[in-house]
Tab-separated table of C-alpha atoms in Angstrom:
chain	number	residue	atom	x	y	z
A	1	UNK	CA	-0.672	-14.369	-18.015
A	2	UNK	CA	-2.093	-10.723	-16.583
A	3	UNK	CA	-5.135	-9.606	-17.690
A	4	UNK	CA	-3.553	-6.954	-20.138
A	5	UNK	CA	-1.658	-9.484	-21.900
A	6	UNK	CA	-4.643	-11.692	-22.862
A	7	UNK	CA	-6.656	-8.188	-24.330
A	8	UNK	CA	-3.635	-7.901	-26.167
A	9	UNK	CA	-3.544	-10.909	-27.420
A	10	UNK	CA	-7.589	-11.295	-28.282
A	11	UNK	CA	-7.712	-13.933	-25.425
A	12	UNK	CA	-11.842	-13.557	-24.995
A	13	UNK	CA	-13.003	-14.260	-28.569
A	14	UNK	CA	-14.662	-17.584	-27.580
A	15	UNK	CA	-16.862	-16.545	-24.866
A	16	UNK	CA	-18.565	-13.586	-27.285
A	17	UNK	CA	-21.441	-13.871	-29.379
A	18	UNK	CA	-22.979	-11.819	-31.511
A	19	UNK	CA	-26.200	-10.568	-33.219
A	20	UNK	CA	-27.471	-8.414	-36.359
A	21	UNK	CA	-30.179	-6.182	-35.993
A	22	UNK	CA	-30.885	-3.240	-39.065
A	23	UNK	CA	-28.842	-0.402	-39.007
A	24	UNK	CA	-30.003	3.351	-38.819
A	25	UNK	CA	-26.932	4.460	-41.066
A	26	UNK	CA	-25.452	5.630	-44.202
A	27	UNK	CA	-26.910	3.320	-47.324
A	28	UNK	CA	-30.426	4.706	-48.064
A	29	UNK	CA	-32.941	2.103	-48.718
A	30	UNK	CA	-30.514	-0.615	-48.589
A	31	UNK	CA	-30.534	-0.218	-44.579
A	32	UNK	CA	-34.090	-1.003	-44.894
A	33	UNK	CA	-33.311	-4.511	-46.404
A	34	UNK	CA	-30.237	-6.119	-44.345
A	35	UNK	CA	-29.016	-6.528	-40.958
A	36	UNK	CA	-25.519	-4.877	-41.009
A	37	UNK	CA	-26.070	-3.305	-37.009
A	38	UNK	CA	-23.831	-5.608	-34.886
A	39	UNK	CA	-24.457	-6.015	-31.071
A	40	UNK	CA	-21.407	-7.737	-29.775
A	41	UNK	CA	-22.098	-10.246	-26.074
A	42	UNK	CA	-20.383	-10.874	-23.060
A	43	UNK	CA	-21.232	-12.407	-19.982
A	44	UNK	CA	-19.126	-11.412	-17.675
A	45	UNK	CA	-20.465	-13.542	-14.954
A	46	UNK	CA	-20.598	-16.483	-16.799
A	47	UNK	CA	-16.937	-16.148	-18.468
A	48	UNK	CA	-14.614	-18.925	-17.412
A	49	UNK	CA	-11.666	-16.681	-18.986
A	50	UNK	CA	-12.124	-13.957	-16.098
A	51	UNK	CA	-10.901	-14.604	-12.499
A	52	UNK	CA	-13.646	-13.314	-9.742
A	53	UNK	CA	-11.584	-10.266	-8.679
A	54	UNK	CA	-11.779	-9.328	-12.931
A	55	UNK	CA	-14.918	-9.951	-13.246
A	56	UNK	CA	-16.463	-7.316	-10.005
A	57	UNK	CA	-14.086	-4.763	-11.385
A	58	UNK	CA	-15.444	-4.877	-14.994
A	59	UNK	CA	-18.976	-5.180	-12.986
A	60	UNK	CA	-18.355	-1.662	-10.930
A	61	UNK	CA	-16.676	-0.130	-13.887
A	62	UNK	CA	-18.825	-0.989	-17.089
A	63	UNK	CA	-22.104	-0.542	-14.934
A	64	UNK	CA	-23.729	1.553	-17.858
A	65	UNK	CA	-22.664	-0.835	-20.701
A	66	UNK	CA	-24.336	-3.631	-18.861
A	67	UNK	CA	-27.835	-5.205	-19.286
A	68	UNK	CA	-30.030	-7.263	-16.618
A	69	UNK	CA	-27.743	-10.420	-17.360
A	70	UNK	CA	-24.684	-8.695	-17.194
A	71	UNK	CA	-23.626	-8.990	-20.460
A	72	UNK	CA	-21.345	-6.490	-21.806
A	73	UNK	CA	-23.255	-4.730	-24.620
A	74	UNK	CA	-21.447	-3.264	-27.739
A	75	UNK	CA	-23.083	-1.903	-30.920
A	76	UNK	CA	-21.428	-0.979	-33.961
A	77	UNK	CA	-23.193	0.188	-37.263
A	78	UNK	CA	-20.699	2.719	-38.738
A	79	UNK	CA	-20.543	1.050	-41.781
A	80	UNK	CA	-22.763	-0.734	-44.441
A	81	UNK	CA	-20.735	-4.187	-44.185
A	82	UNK	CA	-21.616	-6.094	-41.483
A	83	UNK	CA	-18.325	-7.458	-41.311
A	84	UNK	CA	-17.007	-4.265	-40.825
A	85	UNK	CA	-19.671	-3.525	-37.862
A	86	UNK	CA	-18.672	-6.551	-36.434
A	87	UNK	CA	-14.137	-5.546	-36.714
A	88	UNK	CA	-15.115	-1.916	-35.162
A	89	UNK	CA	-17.713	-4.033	-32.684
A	90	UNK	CA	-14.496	-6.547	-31.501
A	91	UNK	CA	-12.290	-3.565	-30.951
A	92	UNK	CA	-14.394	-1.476	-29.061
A	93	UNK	CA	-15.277	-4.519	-26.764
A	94	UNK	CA	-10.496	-4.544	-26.080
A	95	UNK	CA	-11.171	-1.014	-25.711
A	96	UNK	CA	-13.521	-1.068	-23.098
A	97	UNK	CA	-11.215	-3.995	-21.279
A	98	UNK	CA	-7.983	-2.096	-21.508
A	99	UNK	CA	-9.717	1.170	-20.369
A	100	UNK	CA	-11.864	-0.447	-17.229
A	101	UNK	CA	-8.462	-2.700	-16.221
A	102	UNK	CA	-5.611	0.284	-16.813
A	103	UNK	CA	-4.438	1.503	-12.832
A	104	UNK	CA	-4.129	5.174	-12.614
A	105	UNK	CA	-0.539	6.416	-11.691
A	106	UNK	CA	-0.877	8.183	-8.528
A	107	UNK	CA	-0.140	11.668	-7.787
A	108	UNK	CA	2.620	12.677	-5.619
A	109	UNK	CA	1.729	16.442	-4.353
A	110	UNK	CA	4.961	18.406	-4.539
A	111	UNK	CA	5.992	21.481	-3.035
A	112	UNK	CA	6.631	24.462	-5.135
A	113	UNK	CA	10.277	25.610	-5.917
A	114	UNK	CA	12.250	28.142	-4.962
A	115	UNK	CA	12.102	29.971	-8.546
A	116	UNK	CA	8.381	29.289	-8.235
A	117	UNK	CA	7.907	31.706	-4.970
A	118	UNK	CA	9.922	34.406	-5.906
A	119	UNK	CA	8.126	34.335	-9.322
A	120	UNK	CA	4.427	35.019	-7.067
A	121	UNK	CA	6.319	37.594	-4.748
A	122	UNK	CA	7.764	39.917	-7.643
A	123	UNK	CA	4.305	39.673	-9.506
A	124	UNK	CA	2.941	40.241	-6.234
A	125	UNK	CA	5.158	43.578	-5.562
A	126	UNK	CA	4.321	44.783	-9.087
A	127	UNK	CA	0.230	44.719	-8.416
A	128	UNK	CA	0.811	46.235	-4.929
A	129	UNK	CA	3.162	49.577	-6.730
A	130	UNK	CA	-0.084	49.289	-8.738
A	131	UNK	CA	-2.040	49.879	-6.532
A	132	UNK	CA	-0.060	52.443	-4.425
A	133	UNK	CA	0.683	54.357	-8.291
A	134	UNK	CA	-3.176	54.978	-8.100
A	135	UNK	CA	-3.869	55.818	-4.634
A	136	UNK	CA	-4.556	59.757	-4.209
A	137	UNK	CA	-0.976	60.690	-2.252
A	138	UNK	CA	1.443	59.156	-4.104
């Protein structure tokens, strides 16, 4: 199974855990009573899900998402239900996967066509007459 197929498929929902902290958002006082901030977990060098090639590319890659551990840190505290939090927490987290594991399609350099040239010689033609129409002699 690739590495795409098991983010698709929600392969790494055993190895992360989770914690509630209080939120700084919409609710008023209410955010001042309950922990509805998630912070979603992973240890990437302690997952038994990733191969060793996986886990130094989501190493180099998430480098700014990572604490001293290297766990993967995600927060989520859009919205007052911590259940919520927690959905938008999870799919950032496949996000993040998809985005560090997807291979950029290379670019093949091209030459420019035929229509292409002639295109840049006419324009370049009409700015020389241009600039002969203003000269003093003409």
């Amino acid at each position: 199974m690739s590495i795409l197929q098991k983010i698709e498929q929600e392969y790494f929902n055993p190895e992360i855990s989770f914690q509630a902290s209080k939120s700084s958002g919409p609710g008023g006082q209410h955010v001042n009573k309950v922990n509805t901030k998630i912070i979603l977990l992973f240890n990437i060098p302690q997952s038994n899900l990733l191969q060793d090639h996986e886990k130094a590319i989501l190493l180099r890659k998430l480098t700014k998402k990572l604490d001293k551990e290297g766990n993967l840190v995600v927060t989520s505290q859009d919205s007052r239900s911590q259940i919520q939090n927690k959905k938008k927490a999870i799919k950032k987290f496949y996000g993040l996967l998809k985005k560090a594991f997807h291979k950029k399609k290379p670019r093949i350099a091209t030459k420019p066509g035929k229509a292409a040239k002639e295109k840049r010689l006419k324009a370049k033609k009409i700015q020389s007459q241009k600039k002969q129409y203003r000269s003093k002699d003409w």
